[in-house]
Coordinates of C-alpha atoms and ligand atoms in Angstrom, one line a residue:
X11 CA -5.2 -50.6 -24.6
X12 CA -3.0 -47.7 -24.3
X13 CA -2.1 -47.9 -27.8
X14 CA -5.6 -48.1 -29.2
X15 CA -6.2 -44.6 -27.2
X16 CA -3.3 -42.6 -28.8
X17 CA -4.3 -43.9 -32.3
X18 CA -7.8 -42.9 -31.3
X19 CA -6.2 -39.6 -30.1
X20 CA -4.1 -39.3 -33.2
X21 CA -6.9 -39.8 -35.4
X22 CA -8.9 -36.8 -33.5
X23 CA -6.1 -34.6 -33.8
X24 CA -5.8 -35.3 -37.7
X25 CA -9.6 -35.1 -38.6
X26 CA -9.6 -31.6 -36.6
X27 CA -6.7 -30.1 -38.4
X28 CA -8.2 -31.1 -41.6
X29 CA -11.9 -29.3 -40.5
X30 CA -9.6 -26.4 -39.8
X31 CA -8.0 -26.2 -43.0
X32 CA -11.2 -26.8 -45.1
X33 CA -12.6 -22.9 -44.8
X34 CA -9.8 -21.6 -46.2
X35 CA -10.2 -22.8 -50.0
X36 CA -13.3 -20.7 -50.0
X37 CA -12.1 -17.8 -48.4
X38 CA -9.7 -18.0 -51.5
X39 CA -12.1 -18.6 -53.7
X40 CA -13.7 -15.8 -53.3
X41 CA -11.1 -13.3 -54.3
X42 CA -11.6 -14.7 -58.2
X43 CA -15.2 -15.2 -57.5
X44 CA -16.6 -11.6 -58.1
X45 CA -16.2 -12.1 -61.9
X46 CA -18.9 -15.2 -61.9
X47 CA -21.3 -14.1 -59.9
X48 CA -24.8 -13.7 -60.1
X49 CA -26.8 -16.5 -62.0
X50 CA -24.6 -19.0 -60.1
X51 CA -24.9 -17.8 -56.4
X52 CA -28.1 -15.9 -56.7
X53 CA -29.7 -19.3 -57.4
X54 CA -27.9 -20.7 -54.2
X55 CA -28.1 -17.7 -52.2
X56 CA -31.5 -15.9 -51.1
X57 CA -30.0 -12.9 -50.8
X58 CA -30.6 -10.1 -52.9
X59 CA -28.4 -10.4 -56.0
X60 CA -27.6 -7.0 -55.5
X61 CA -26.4 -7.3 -52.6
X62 CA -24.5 -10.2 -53.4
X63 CA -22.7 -8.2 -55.6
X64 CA -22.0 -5.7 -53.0
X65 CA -20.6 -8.2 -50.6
X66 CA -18.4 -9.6 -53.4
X67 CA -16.9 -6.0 -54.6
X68 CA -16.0 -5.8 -50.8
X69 CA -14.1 -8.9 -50.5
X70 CA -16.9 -11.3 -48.7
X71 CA -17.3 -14.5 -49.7
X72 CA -20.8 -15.5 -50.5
X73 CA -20.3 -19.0 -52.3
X74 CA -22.2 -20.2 -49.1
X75 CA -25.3 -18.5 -48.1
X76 CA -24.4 -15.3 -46.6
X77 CA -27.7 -15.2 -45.0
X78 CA -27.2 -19.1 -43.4
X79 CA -25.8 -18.4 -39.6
X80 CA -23.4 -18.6 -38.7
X81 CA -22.0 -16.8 -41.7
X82 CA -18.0 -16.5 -42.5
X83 CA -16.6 -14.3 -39.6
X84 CA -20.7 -13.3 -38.8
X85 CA -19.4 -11.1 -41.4
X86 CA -23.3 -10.7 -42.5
X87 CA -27.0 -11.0 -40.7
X88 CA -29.8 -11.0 -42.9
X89 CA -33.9 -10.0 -42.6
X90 CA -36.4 -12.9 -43.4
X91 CA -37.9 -10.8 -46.1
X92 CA -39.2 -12.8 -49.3
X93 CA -38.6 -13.6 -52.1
X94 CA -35.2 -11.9 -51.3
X95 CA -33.6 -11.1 -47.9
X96 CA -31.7 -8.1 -46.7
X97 CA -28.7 -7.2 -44.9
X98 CA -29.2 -6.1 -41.9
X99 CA -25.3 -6.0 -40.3
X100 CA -22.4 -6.4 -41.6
X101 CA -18.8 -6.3 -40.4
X102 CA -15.3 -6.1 -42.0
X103 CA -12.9 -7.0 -40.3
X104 CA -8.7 -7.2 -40.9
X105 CA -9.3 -6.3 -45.0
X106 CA -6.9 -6.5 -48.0
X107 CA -4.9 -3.5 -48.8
X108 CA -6.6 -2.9 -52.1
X109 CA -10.1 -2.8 -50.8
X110 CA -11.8 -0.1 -50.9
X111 CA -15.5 1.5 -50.3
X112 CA -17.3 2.4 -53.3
X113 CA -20.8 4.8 -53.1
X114 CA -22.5 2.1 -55.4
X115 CA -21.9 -0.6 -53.6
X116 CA -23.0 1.1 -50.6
X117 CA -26.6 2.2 -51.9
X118 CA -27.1 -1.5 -52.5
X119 CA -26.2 -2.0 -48.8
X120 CA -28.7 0.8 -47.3
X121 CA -31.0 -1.6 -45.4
X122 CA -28.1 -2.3 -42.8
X123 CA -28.7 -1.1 -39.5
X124 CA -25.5 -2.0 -38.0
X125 CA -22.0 -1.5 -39.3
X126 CA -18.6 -2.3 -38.0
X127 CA -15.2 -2.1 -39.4
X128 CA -12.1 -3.6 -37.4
X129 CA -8.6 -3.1 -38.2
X130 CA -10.0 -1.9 -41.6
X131 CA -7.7 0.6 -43.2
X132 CA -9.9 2.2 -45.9
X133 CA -10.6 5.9 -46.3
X134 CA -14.0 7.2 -46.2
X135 CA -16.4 7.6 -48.8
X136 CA -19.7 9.2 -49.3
X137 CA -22.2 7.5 -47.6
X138 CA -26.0 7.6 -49.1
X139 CA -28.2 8.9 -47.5
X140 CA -30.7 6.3 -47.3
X141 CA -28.1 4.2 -45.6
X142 CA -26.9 6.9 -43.1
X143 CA -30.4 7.6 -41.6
X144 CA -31.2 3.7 -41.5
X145 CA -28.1 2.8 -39.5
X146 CA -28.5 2.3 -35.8
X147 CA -25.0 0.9 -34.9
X148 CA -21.9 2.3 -36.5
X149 CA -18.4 1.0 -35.6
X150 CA -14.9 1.8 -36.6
X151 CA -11.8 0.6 -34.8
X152 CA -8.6 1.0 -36.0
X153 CA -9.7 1.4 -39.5
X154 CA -11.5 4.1 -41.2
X155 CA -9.4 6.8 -42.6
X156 CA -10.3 10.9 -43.0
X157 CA -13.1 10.8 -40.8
X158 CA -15.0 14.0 -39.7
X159 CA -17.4 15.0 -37.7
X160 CA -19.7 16.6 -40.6
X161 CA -19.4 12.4 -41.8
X162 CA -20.7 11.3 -38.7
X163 CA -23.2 13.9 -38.3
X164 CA -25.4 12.6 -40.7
X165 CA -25.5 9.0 -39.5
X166 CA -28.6 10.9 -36.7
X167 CA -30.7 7.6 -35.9
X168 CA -27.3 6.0 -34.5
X169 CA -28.1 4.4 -30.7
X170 CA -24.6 3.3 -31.1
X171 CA -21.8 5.0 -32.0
X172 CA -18.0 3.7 -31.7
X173 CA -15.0 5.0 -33.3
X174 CA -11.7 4.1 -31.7
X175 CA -8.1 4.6 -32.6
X176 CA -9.3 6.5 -35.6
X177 CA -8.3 10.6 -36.2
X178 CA -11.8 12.4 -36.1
X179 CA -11.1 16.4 -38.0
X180 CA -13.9 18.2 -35.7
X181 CA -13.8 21.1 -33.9
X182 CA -15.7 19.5 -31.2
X183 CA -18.0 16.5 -29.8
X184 CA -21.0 18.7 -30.6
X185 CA -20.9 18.9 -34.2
X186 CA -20.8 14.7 -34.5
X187 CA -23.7 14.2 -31.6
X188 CA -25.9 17.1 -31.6
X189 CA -28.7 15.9 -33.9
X190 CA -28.2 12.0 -32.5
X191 CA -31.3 11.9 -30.5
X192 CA -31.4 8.2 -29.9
X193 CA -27.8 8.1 -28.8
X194 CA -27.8 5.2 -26.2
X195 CA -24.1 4.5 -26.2
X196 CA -20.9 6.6 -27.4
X197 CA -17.4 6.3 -27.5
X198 CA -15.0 8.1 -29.3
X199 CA -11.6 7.3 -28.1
X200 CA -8.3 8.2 -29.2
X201 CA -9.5 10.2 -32.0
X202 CA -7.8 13.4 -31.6
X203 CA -11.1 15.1 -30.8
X204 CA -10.4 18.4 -28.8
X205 CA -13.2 21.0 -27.3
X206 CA -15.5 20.8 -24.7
X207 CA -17.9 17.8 -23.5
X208 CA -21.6 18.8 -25.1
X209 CA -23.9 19.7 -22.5
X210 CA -27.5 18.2 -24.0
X211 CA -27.2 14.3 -24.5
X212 CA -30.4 11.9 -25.0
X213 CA -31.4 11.3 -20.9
X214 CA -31.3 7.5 -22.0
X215 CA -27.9 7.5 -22.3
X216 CA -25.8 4.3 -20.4
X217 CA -22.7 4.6 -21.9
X218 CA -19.7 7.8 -22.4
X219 CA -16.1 6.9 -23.1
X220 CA -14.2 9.9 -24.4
X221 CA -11.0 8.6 -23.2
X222 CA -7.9 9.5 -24.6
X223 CA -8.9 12.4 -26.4
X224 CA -7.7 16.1 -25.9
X225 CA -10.8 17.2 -24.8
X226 CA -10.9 20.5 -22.5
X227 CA -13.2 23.0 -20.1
X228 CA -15.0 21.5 -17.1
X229 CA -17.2 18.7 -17.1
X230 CA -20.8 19.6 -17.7
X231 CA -22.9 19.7 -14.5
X232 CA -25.8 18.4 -16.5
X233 CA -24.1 15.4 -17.2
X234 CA -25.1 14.1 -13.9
X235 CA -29.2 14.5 -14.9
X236 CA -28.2 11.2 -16.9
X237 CA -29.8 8.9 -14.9
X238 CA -29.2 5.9 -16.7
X239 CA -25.9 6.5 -17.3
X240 CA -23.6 3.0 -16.3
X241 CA -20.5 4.0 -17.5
X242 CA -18.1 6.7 -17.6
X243 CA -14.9 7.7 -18.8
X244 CA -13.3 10.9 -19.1
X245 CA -9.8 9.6 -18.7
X246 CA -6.8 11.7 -20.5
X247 CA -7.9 14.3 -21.4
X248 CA -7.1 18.3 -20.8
X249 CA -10.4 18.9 -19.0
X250 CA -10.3 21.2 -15.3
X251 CA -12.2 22.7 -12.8
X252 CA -14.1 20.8 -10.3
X253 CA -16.3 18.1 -10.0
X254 CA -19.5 18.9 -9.8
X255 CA -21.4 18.3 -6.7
X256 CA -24.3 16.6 -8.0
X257 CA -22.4 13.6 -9.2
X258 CA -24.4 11.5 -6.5
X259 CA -27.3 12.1 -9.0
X260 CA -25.8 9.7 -11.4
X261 CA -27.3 6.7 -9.6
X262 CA -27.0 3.7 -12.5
X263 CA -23.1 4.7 -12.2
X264 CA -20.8 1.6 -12.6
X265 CA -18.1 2.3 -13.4
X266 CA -15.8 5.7 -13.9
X267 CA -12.7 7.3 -14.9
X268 CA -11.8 10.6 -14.5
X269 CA -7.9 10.1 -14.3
X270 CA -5.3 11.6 -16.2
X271 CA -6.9 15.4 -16.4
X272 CA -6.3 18.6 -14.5
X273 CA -10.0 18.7 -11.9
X274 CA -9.2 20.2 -8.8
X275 CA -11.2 20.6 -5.7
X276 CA -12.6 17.9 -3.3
X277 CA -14.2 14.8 -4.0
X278 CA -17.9 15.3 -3.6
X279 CA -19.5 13.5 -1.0
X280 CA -22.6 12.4 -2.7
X281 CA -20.3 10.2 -5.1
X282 CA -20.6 7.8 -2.2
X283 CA -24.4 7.5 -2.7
X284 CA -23.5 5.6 -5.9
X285 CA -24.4 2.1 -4.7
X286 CA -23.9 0.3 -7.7
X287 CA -20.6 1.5 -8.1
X288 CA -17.7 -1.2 -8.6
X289 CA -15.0 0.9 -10.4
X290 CA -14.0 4.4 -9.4
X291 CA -10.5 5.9 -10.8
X292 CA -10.2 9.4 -10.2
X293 CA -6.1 8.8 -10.1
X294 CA -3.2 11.8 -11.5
X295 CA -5.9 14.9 -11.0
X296 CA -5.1 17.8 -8.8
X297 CA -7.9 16.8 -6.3
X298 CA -7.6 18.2 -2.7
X299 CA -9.4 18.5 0.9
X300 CA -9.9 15.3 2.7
X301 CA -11.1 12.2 1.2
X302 CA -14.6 11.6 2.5
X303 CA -15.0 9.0 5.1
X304 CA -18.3 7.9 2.9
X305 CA -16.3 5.9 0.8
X306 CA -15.3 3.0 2.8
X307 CA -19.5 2.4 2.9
X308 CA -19.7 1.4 -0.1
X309 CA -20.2 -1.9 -0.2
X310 CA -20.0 -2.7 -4.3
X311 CA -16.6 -1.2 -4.7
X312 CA -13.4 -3.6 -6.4
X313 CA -11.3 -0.9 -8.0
X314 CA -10.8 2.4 -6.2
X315 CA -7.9 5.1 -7.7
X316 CA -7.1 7.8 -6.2
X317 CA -3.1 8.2 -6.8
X318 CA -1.3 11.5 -7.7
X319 CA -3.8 13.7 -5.9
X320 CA -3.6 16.9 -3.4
X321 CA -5.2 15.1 -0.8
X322 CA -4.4 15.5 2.6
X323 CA -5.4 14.7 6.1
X324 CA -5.8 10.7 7.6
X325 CA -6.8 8.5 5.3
X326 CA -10.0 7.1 5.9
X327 CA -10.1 3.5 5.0
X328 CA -9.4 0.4 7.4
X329 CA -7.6 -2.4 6.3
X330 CA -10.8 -5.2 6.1
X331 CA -12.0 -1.9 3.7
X332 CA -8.7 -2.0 1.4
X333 CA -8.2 -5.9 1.4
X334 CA -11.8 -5.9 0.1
X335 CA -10.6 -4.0 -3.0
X336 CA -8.9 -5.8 -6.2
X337 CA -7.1 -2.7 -6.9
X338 CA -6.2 0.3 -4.6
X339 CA -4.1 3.3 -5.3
X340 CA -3.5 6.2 -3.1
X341 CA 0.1 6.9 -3.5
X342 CA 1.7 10.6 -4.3
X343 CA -0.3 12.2 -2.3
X344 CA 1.9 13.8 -0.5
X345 CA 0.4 15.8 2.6
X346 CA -1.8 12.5 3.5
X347 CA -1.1 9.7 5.8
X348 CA -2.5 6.6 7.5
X349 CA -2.9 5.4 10.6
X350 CA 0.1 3.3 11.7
X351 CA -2.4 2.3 15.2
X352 CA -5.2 1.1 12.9
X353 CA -3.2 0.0 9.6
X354 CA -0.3 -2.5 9.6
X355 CA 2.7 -1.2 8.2
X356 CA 2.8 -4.1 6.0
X357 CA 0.3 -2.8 3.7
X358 CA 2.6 -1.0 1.0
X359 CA 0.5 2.5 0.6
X360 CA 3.2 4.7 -0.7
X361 CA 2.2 6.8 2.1
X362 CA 3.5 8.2 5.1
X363 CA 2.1 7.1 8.3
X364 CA 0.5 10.0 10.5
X365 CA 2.1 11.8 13.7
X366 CA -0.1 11.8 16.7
X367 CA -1.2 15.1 15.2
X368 CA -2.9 13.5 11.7
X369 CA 0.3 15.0 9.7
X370 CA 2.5 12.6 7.5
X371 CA 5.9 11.6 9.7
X372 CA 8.0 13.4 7.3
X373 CA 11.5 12.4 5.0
X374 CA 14.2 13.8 6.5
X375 CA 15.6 17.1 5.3
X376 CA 17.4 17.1 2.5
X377 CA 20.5 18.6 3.7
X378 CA 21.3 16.3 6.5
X379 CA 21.2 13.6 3.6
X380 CA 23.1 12.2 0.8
X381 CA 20.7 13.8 -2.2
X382 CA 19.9 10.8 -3.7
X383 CA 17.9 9.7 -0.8
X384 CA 15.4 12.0 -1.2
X385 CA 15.4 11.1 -5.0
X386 CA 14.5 7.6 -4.1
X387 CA 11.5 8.2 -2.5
X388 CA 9.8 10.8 -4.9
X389 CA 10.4 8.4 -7.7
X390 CA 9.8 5.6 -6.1
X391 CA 6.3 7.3 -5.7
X392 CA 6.2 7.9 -9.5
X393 CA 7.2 4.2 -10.4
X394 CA 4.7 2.9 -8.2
X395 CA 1.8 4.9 -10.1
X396 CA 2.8 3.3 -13.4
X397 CA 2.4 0.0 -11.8
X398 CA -0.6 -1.7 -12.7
X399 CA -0.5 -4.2 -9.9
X400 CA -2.8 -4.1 -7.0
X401 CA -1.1 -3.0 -3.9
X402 CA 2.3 -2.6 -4.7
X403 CA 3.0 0.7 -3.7
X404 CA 6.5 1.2 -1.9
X405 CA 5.8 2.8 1.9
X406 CA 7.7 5.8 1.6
X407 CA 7.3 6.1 5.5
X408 CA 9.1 3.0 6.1
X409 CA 12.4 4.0 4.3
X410 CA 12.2 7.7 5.8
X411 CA 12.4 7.2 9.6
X412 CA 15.0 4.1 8.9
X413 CA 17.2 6.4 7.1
X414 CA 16.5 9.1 9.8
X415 CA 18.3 6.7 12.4
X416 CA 20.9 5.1 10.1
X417 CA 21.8 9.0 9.2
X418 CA 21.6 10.2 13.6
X419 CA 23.8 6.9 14.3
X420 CA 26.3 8.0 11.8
X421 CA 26.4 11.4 12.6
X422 CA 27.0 10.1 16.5
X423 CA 29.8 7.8 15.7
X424 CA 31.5 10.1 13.7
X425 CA 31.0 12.7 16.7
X426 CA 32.3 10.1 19.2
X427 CA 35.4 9.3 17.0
X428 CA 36.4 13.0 17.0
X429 CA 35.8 13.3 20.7
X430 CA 38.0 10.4 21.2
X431 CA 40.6 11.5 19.0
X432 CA 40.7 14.7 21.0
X433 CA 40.6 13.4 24.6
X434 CA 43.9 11.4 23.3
X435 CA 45.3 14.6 21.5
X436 CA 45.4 16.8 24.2
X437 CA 46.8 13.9 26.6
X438 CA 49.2 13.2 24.6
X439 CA 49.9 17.3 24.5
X440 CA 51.7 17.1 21.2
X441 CA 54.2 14.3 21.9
X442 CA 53.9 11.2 20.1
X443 CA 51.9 8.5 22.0
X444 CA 51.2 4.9 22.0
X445 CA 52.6 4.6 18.1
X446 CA 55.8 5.1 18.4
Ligands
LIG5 C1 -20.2 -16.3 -34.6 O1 -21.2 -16.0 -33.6 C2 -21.6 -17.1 -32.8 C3 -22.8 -16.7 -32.0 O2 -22.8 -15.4 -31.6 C4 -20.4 -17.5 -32.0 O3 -20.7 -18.6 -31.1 C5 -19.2 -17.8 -32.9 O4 -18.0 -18.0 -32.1 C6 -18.9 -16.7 -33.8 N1 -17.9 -17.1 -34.8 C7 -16.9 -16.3 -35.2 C8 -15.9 -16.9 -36.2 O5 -16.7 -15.2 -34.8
LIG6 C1 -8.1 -10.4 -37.5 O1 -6.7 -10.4 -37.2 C2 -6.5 -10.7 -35.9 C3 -5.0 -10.5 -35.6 O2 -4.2 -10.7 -36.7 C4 -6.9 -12.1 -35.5 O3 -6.7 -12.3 -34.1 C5 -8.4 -12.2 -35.8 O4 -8.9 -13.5 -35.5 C6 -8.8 -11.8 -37.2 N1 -10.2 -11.8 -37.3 C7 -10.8 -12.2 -38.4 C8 -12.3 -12.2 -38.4 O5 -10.3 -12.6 -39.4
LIG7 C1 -34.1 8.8 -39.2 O1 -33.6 10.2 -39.3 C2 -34.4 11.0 -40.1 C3 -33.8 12.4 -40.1 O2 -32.4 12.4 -40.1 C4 -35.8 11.1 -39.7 O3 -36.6 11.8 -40.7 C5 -36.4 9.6 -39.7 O4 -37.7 9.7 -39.2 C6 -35.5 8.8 -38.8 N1 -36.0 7.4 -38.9 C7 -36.2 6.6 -37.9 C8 -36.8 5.2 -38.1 O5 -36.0 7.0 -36.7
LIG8 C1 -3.4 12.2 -33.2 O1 -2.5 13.2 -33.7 C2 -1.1 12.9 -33.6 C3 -0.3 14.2 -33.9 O2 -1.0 14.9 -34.9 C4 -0.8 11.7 -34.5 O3 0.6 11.4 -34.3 C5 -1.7 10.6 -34.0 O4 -1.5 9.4 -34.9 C6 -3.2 10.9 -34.1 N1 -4.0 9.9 -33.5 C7 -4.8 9.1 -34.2 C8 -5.6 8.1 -33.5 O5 -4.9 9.3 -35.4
LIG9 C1 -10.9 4.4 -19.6 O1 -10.2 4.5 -20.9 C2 -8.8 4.2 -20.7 C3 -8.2 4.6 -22.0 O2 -9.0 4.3 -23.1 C4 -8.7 2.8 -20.3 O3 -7.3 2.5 -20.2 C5 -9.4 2.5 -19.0 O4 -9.3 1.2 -18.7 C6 -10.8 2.9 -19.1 N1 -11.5 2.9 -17.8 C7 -12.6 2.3 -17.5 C8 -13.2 2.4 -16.2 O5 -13.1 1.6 -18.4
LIG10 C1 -9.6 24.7 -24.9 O1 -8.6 24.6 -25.9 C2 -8.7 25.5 -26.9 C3 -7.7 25.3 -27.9 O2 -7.7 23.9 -28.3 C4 -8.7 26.9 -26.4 O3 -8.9 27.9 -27.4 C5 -9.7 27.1 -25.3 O4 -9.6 28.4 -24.7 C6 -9.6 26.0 -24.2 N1 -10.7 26.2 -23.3 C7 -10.6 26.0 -22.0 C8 -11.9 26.2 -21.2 O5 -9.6 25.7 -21.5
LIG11 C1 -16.0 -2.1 -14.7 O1 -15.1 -2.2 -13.6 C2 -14.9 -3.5 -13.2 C3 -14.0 -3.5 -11.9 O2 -12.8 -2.8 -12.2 C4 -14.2 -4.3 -14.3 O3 -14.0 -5.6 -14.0 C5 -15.1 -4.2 -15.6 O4 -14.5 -4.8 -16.7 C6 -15.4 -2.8 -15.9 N1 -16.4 -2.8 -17.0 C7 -16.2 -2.2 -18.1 C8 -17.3 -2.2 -19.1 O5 -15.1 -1.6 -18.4
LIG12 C1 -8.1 23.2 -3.2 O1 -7.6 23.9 -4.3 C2 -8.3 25.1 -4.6 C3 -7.7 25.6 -5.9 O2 -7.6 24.6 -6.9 C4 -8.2 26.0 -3.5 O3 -9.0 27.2 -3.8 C5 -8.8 25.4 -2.2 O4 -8.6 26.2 -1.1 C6 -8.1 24.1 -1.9 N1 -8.8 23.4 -0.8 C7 -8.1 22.8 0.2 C8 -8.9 22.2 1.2 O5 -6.9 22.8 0.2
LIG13 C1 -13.7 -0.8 8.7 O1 -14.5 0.2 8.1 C2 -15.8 -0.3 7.7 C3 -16.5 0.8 6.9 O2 -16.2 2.1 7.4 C4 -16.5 -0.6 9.0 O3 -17.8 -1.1 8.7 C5 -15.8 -1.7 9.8 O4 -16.4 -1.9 11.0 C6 -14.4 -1.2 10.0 N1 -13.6 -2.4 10.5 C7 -12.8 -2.3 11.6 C8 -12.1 -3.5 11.9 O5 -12.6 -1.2 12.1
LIG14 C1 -5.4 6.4 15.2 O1 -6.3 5.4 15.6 C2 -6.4 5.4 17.1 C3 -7.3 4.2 17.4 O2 -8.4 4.2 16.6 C4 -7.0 6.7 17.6 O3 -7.0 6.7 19.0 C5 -6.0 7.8 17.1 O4 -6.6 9.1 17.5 C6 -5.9 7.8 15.6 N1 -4.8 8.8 15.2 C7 -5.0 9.7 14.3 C8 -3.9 10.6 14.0 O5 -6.1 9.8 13.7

């Protein structure tokens, strides 16, 4: 019985390492293919021959049906047109070395809509026009090379636009989006882009990720008239001044980042408005003022940030608020503390609990102290905020009144000793005592 279940077993394993190996012959094929093409596919294919021959100069196979789903890698999608069909997407993902984009093959290709390359390392060509203004989606991740923003510019009935990973030569944001007035979604990360966030964006817009980028200025108060706008982030970047106090009017809001820059000021109040928010990192700014006690209303929240701030005051949040969180980060913020009466100790903050005036219980001074005490609290702040880990901070507060005493019981003993050691001095008056 148990025998006849392993062969069984056996034979499985077998039969589904030979279906995995079976693609691969065609996917070889198809590198010698381009040389036989048409007559031979075009009467298996209902694709358009021409764009047969497209797909082949760019390294897709097409000895099955590129138009039969799913295709190899749902490289392709076609139309349903007669008595040829039409690409409509295409993607290209981890290509050869010696690929490359040519503008002929690309006019055969200008009824795609959609177009993605991943991990594509080709540079750029020129795109024809009939195929830039049919686009909707456009994609490039880790792949196209020599991108600008005059390029882009010209792709202006994009809904989608991602480029990620990928050195954009632009002055600014504006001169890629400006004319893209059905812009639903935009992210341009990592790219090098520098310049200030544009201020006029379709009001349909649900999705901005200019992340990692060395963008600069303020952000745009009229960024908050987006009211569909689900998704956010800012993060690393150069950008400064405050946040503007309208952000409440961003009420689709689910998630944003606005870590890693140089905003000052407070948080604004009406951010707590956002009920839909779930993610909210606002972590390594130069915020300040008091965090508001709105915050620990809102009920959505699962990842709250707000680390390597200015903040001061008594922080607001109980702990059924914080355990409710996935992630919380409020470290390195020096001049706040928590409520030891209200907030167990346990719970590593990597801030100091509060004196019965609302001011952090501060380290010792440092000259009381072997220096490198003071040392290992300030980095053991900075460590923690690399940490990607929920709740892991270090309490800084705990380690400064225990060295406080250690240090006072030292200094006693050592006060004690000599007092001692006097007392028996002058008794002794000089002669030799007890020793000898
Ligand atoms: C192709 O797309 C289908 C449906 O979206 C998906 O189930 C399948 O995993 C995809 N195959 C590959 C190789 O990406
Ligand atoms: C591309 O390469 C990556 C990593 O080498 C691999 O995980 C992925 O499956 C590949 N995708 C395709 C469609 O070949
Ligand atoms: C695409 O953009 C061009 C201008 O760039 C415009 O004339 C045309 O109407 C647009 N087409 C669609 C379908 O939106
Ligand atoms: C951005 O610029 C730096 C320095 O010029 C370069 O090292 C880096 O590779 C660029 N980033 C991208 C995504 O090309
Ligand atoms: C924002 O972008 C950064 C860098 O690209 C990424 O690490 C972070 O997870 C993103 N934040 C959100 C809220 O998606
Ligand atoms: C933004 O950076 C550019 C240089 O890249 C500089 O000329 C400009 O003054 C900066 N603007 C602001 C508002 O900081
Ligand atoms: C939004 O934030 C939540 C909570 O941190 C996270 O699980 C989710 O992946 C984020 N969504 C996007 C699109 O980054
Ligand atoms: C916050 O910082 C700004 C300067 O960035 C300063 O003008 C303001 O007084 C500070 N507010 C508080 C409450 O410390
Ligand atoms: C903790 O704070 C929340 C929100 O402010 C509040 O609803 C709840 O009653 C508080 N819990 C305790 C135990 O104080
Ligand atoms: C800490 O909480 C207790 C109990 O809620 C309260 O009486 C006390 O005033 C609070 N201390 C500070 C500094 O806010």
């Amino acid at each position: 019985m148990k025998l006849s279940t392993s062969t069984f077993l056996l034979l499985l394993l077998l039969h589904h390492a030979a279906a995995a190996t079976a693609p691969s012959p065609s996917a070889a094929a198809t590198a010698a293919s381009p040389a036989l093409s048409p007559p031979s596919s075009s009467t298996s294919s209902t694709l358009d021959p021409k764009q047969v021959r497209a797909l082949q100069s760019l390294y897709i196979p097409t000895t099955h049906d590129p138009c039969t789903q799913p295709s190899f890698h749902n490289a392709t999608v076609c139309d349903t047109a007669t008595p040829f069909r039409h690409l409509r997407s295409l993607r290209l993902t981890n290509c050869s070395d010696d690929l490359s984009l040519s503008t002929t093959a690309l006019s055969s290709l200008s009824t795609l809509t959609s177009l993605t390359f991943l991990n594509c390392h080709v540079p750029i060509v020129h795109f024809p026009t009939s195929l830039s203004t049919n686009l909707r989606s456009f994609t490039s991740i880790n792949s196209l090379q020599r991108l600008t923003g005059v390029f882009l510019s010209r792709f202006s009935n994009l809904t989608e636009l991602e480029i990620s990973g990928d050195n954009i030569k632009a002055s600014g944001i504006h001169i890629i989006t400006s004319n893209m007035n059905s812009l639903n979604t935009v992210t341009l990360s990592n790219t090098n882009l520098s310049g200030l966030i544009p201020k006029h964006w379709n009001p349909k817009l649900t999705h901005m990720d200019f992340s990692d980028n060395k963008l600069n200025g303020t952000i745009p108060t009229s960024l908050t008239l987006l009211e569909g706008l689900k998704f956010l982030n800012l993060s690393s970047n150069q950008l400064s001044g405050e946040i503007p106090t309208s952000f409440g009017n961003l009420i689709s809001l689910q998630n944003l980042s606005l870590s890693s820059n140089s905003i000052s000021g407070p948080i604004p109040g009406s951010i707590s408005t956002i009920s839909r928010l779930v993610h909210l990192d606002l972590g390594s700014n130069q915020l300040n003022g008091t965090i508001p006690r709105s915050i620990s209303g809102m009920k959505g929240l699962k990842y709250l940030n707000l680390e390597k701030n200015n903040f001061h005051g008594v922080m607001p949040f109980n702990a059924s608020f914080i355990k409710r969180l996935a992630v919380f980060k409020i470290g390195g913020n020096d001049n706040m503390c928590y409520n030891h009466s209200t907030i167990s100790k346990k719970v590593k903050l990597g801030i100091a609990p509060c004196d019965k005036h609302g001011r952090p219980i501060l380290p010792p001074p440092a000259a009381d102290e072997p220096s490198s005490s003071v040392d290992d609290i300030s980095s053991g702040d900075y460590d923690d905020g690399g940490d990607d880990g929920k709740k892991k901070n270090r309490d800084n507060g705990d380690h400064g009144p225990n060295k406080v005493v250690l240090g006072v019981a030292i200094g006693l003993s050592a006060v004690v000793f000599l007092i001692i050691f006097l007392v028996m001095l002058s008794k002794c008056g000089g002669r030799c005592c007890g020793c000898c």
